[in-house]
Amino acid sequence: MIVCHCARIRSSDIHAAVAWMRAADPHGLITPGKVYRALGKRPECGGCVSLFVDVLRADENTGVPPVLRGLRSPAKRRMK
Ligand code: FES
């Protein structure tokens, strides 16, 4: 399925980039911008953003790494 018509990115390209990024950095956060850079492309119109994010969210490798989960809660407690 074509996700981004401007940059000609398919959902399979996104999944391949995510797998490569996760293998290269198991603890890194994966964002749409990082996926574009990994693919050597740039967004133009932005019309694909919601679909792009949906495809990213559906990928099992884009979750927040366990080591980074729950980091916000202690800081919130300290501020109170
Ligand atoms: S469709 Fe993706 S930037 Fe235009």
Tab-separated table of N, CA and C and ligand atoms in Angstrom:
chain	number	residue	atom	x	y	z
A	1	MET	N	0.841	-1.190	0.000
A	1	MET	CA	0.000	0.000	0.000
A	1	MET	C	0.884	1.251	0.000
A	2	ILE	N	0.554	2.185	-0.860
A	2	ILE	CA	1.297	3.450	-0.893
A	2	ILE	C	0.823	4.318	0.277
A	3	VAL	N	1.735	4.783	1.072
A	3	VAL	CA	1.393	5.636	2.214
A	3	VAL	C	1.647	7.101	1.876
A	4	CYS	N	2.783	7.380	1.303
A	4	CYS	CA	3.154	8.762	0.961
A	4	CYS	C	3.370	8.853	-0.551
A	5	HIS	N	2.464	9.568	-1.191
A	5	HIS	CA	2.557	9.696	-2.648
A	5	HIS	C	3.679	10.637	-3.052
A	6	CYS	N	3.904	11.673	-2.269
A	6	CYS	CA	4.953	12.640	-2.612
A	6	CYS	C	6.336	11.983	-2.644
A	7	ALA	N	6.621	11.197	-1.617
A	7	ALA	CA	7.944	10.577	-1.503
A	7	ALA	C	7.948	9.130	-1.993
A	8	ARG	N	6.778	8.682	-2.454
A	8	ARG	CA	6.635	7.305	-2.962
A	8	ARG	C	7.105	6.284	-1.925
A	9	ILE	N	6.470	6.335	-0.765
A	9	ILE	CA	6.796	5.406	0.317
A	9	ILE	C	5.624	4.456	0.509
A	10	ARG	N	5.922	3.180	0.533
A	10	ARG	CA	4.916	2.147	0.773
A	10	ARG	C	4.966	1.722	2.238
A	11	SER	N	3.894	1.072	2.679
A	11	SER	CA	3.890	0.580	4.066
A	11	SER	C	5.025	-0.413	4.277
A	12	SER	N	5.351	-1.193	3.267
A	12	SER	CA	6.451	-2.156	3.409
A	12	SER	C	7.795	-1.435	3.586
A	13	ASP	N	7.960	-0.267	2.966
A	13	ASP	CA	9.185	0.532	3.159
A	13	ASP	C	9.283	0.989	4.612
A	14	ILE	N	8.138	1.411	5.160
A	14	ILE	CA	8.120	1.889	6.547
A	14	ILE	C	8.470	0.747	7.490
A	15	HIS	N	7.863	-0.409	7.284
A	15	HIS	CA	8.150	-1.548	8.168
A	15	HIS	C	9.615	-1.983	8.051
A	16	ALA	N	10.156	-1.956	6.854
A	16	ALA	CA	11.562	-2.332	6.683
A	16	ALA	C	12.473	-1.328	7.380
A	17	ALA	N	12.149	-0.038	7.260
A	17	ALA	CA	12.961	0.993	7.916
A	17	ALA	C	12.879	0.857	9.434
A	18	VAL	N	11.686	0.585	9.937
A	18	VAL	CA	11.512	0.428	11.391
A	18	VAL	C	12.313	-0.777	11.884
A	19	ALA	N	12.263	-1.870	11.168
A	19	ALA	CA	13.020	-3.068	11.576
A	19	ALA	C	14.512	-2.768	11.588
A	20	TRP	N	14.986	-2.057	10.575
A	20	TRP	CA	16.401	-1.706	10.507
A	20	TRP	C	16.778	-0.773	11.662
A	21	MET	N	15.935	0.223	11.911
A	21	MET	CA	16.220	1.171	12.991
A	21	MET	C	16.205	0.482	14.348
A	22	ARG	N	15.260	-0.419	14.570
A	22	ARG	CA	15.179	-1.117	15.850
A	22	ARG	C	16.394	-2.031	16.034
A	23	ALA	N	16.846	-2.659	14.962
A	23	ALA	CA	18.034	-3.510	15.054
A	23	ALA	C	19.276	-2.679	15.341
A	24	ALA	N	19.338	-1.484	14.765
A	24	ALA	CA	20.497	-0.616	14.963
A	24	ALA	C	20.505	0.023	16.340
A	25	ASP	N	19.310	0.315	16.879
A	25	ASP	CA	19.218	0.970	18.185
A	25	ASP	C	17.983	0.427	18.912
A	26	PRO	N	18.161	-0.599	19.734
A	26	PRO	CA	17.017	-1.223	20.402
A	26	PRO	C	16.282	-0.297	21.371
A	27	HIS	N	16.915	0.765	21.819
A	27	HIS	CA	16.299	1.648	22.809
A	27	HIS	C	15.864	2.985	22.221
A	28	GLY	N	16.051	3.199	20.951
A	28	GLY	CA	15.727	4.489	20.341
A	28	GLY	C	14.239	4.658	20.085
A	29	LEU	N	13.789	5.896	20.168
A	29	LEU	CA	12.409	6.205	19.816
A	29	LEU	C	12.323	6.361	18.300
A	30	ILE	N	11.300	5.804	17.729
A	30	ILE	CA	11.130	5.861	16.275
A	30	ILE	C	10.005	6.837	15.960
A	31	THR	N	10.339	7.860	15.227
A	31	THR	CA	9.374	8.893	14.853
A	31	THR	C	9.216	8.917	13.327
A	32	PRO	N	8.127	9.509	12.842
A	32	PRO	CA	7.979	9.611	11.386
A	32	PRO	C	9.177	10.315	10.734
A	33	GLY	N	9.687	11.354	11.357
A	33	GLY	CA	10.832	12.065	10.792
A	33	GLY	C	12.055	11.179	10.659
A	34	LYS	N	12.276	10.351	11.659
A	34	LYS	CA	13.423	9.441	11.602
A	34	LYS	C	13.241	8.404	10.502
A	35	VAL	N	12.000	7.978	10.300
A	35	VAL	CA	11.746	6.999	9.237
A	35	VAL	C	11.995	7.640	7.866
A	36	TYR	N	11.523	8.879	7.691
A	36	TYR	CA	11.811	9.576	6.422
A	36	TYR	C	13.313	9.678	6.190
A	37	ARG	N	14.043	10.071	7.217
A	37	ARG	CA	15.498	10.203	7.061
A	37	ARG	C	16.144	8.860	6.761
A	38	ALA	N	15.679	7.804	7.444
A	38	ALA	CA	16.234	6.467	7.199
A	38	ALA	C	16.006	6.031	5.751
A	39	LEU	N	14.896	6.481	5.181
A	39	LEU	CA	14.591	6.116	3.795
A	39	LEU	C	15.223	7.085	2.797
A	40	GLY	N	15.879	8.125	3.318
A	40	GLY	CA	16.518	9.100	2.433
A	40	GLY	C	15.520	9.977	1.703
A	41	LYS	N	14.359	10.197	2.342
A	41	LYS	CA	13.308	10.988	1.689
A	41	LYS	C	12.835	12.100	2.614
A	42	ARG	N	12.053	13.006	2.040
A	42	ARG	CA	11.495	14.121	2.807
A	42	ARG	C	10.018	14.259	2.481
A	43	PRO	N	9.205	14.585	3.494
A	43	PRO	CA	7.791	14.821	3.199
A	43	PRO	C	7.632	16.159	2.474
A	44	GLU	N	6.593	16.256	1.679
A	44	GLU	CA	6.339	17.515	0.971
A	44	GLU	C	5.023	18.152	1.416
A	45	CYS	N	3.905	17.526	1.099
A	45	CYS	CA	2.613	18.166	1.392
A	45	CYS	C	2.120	17.892	2.811
A	46	GLY	N	2.537	16.792	3.423
A	46	GLY	CA	2.093	16.438	4.767
A	46	GLY	C	0.741	15.754	4.795
A	47	GLY	N	0.162	15.510	3.660
A	47	GLY	CA	-1.149	14.893	3.603
A	47	GLY	C	-1.187	13.450	4.079
A	48	CYS	N	-0.051	12.835	4.190
A	48	CYS	CA	0.010	11.427	4.569
A	48	CYS	C	0.283	11.222	6.057
A	49	VAL	N	0.413	12.282	6.811
A	49	VAL	CA	0.887	12.165	8.191
A	49	VAL	C	0.034	11.203	9.020
A	50	SER	N	-1.279	11.348	8.959
A	50	SER	CA	-2.107	10.482	9.809
A	50	SER	C	-1.989	9.020	9.385
A	51	LEU	N	-1.976	8.749	8.094
A	51	LEU	CA	-1.809	7.371	7.635
A	51	LEU	C	-0.415	6.860	7.977
A	52	PHE	N	0.588	7.723	7.809
A	52	PHE	CA	1.971	7.357	8.131
A	52	PHE	C	2.065	6.944	9.606
A	53	VAL	N	1.465	7.733	10.489
A	53	VAL	CA	1.500	7.434	11.927
A	53	VAL	C	0.715	6.155	12.222
A	54	ASP	N	-0.416	5.955	11.546
A	54	ASP	CA	-1.174	4.716	11.744
A	54	ASP	C	-0.336	3.494	11.374
A	55	VAL	N	0.385	3.583	10.271
A	55	VAL	CA	1.241	2.456	9.858
A	55	VAL	C	2.353	2.246	10.877
A	56	LEU	N	2.925	3.339	11.365
A	56	LEU	CA	3.978	3.216	12.388
A	56	LEU	C	3.434	2.564	13.650
A	57	ARG	N	2.266	3.017	14.102
A	57	ARG	CA	1.684	2.467	15.333
A	57	ARG	C	1.342	0.991	15.199
A	58	ALA	N	0.993	0.568	13.998
A	58	ALA	CA	0.640	-0.836	13.775
A	58	ALA	C	1.866	-1.737	13.758
A	59	ASP	N	3.049	-1.152	13.623
A	59	ASP	CA	4.282	-1.949	13.585
A	59	ASP	C	4.677	-2.333	15.001
A	60	GLU	N	4.891	-3.623	15.207
A	60	GLU	CA	5.218	-4.110	16.554
A	60	GLU	C	6.569	-3.599	17.073
A	61	ASN	N	7.410	-3.083	16.211
A	61	ASN	CA	8.731	-2.594	16.635
A	61	ASN	C	8.748	-1.127	17.031
A	62	THR	N	7.617	-0.437	16.958
A	62	THR	CA	7.642	0.999	17.251
A	62	THR	C	7.210	1.338	18.670
A	63	GLY	N	6.915	0.367	19.470
A	63	GLY	CA	6.539	0.658	20.853
A	63	GLY	C	7.689	1.296	21.609
A	64	VAL	N	7.354	1.947	22.700
A	64	VAL	CA	8.394	2.552	23.528
A	64	VAL	C	9.204	1.419	24.158
A	65	PRO	N	10.523	1.442	24.022
A	65	PRO	CA	11.350	0.382	24.590
A	65	PRO	C	11.114	0.250	26.098
A	66	PRO	N	11.106	-0.972	26.615
A	66	PRO	CA	10.842	-1.171	28.047
A	66	PRO	C	11.719	-0.320	28.953
A	67	VAL	N	12.963	-0.107	28.579
A	67	VAL	CA	13.877	0.659	29.426
A	67	VAL	C	13.431	2.121	29.558
A	68	LEU	N	12.642	2.608	28.607
A	68	LEU	CA	12.207	4.007	28.629
A	68	LEU	C	10.803	4.184	29.189
A	69	ARG	N	10.102	3.094	29.435
A	69	ARG	CA	8.725	3.203	29.939
A	69	ARG	C	8.719	3.649	31.397
A	70	GLY	N	7.770	4.459	31.742
A	70	GLY	CA	7.604	4.877	33.133
A	70	GLY	C	8.566	5.961	33.562
A	71	LEU	N	9.315	6.549	32.651
A	71	LEU	CA	10.268	7.588	33.033
A	71	LEU	C	9.570	8.870	33.455
A	72	ARG	N	8.379	9.083	32.963
A	72	ARG	CA	7.689	10.336	33.238
A	72	ARG	C	7.063	10.358	34.637
A	73	SER	N	6.624	9.223	35.119
A	73	SER	CA	5.920	9.165	36.390
A	73	SER	C	6.747	9.674	37.572
A	74	PRO	N	8.011	9.245	37.755
A	74	PRO	CA	8.775	9.760	38.898
A	74	PRO	C	8.974	11.273	38.834
A	75	ALA	N	9.182	11.823	37.654
A	75	ALA	CA	9.378	13.269	37.524
A	75	ALA	C	8.111	14.014	37.899
A	76	LYS	N	6.971	13.472	37.481
A	76	LYS	CA	5.693	14.098	37.816
A	76	LYS	C	5.499	14.115	39.332
A	77	ARG	N	5.886	13.011	39.970
A	77	ARG	CA	5.705	12.933	41.423
A	77	ARG	C	6.612	13.934	42.142
A	78	ARG	N	7.819	14.136	41.634
A	78	ARG	CA	8.744	15.072	42.269
A	78	ARG	C	8.262	16.508	42.175
A	79	MET	N	7.544	16.826	41.094
A	79	MET	CA	7.091	18.202	40.897
A	79	MET	C	5.940	18.569	41.828
A	80	LYS	N	5.235	17.576	42.364
A	80	LYS	CA	4.079	17.882	43.217
A	80	LYS	C	4.519	18.222	44.611
B	1	FES	S1	1.757	12.441	0.597
B	1	FES	FE1	3.363	12.309	2.026
B	1	FES	S2	4.231	14.274	2.027
B	1	FES	FE2	2.687	14.376	0.509
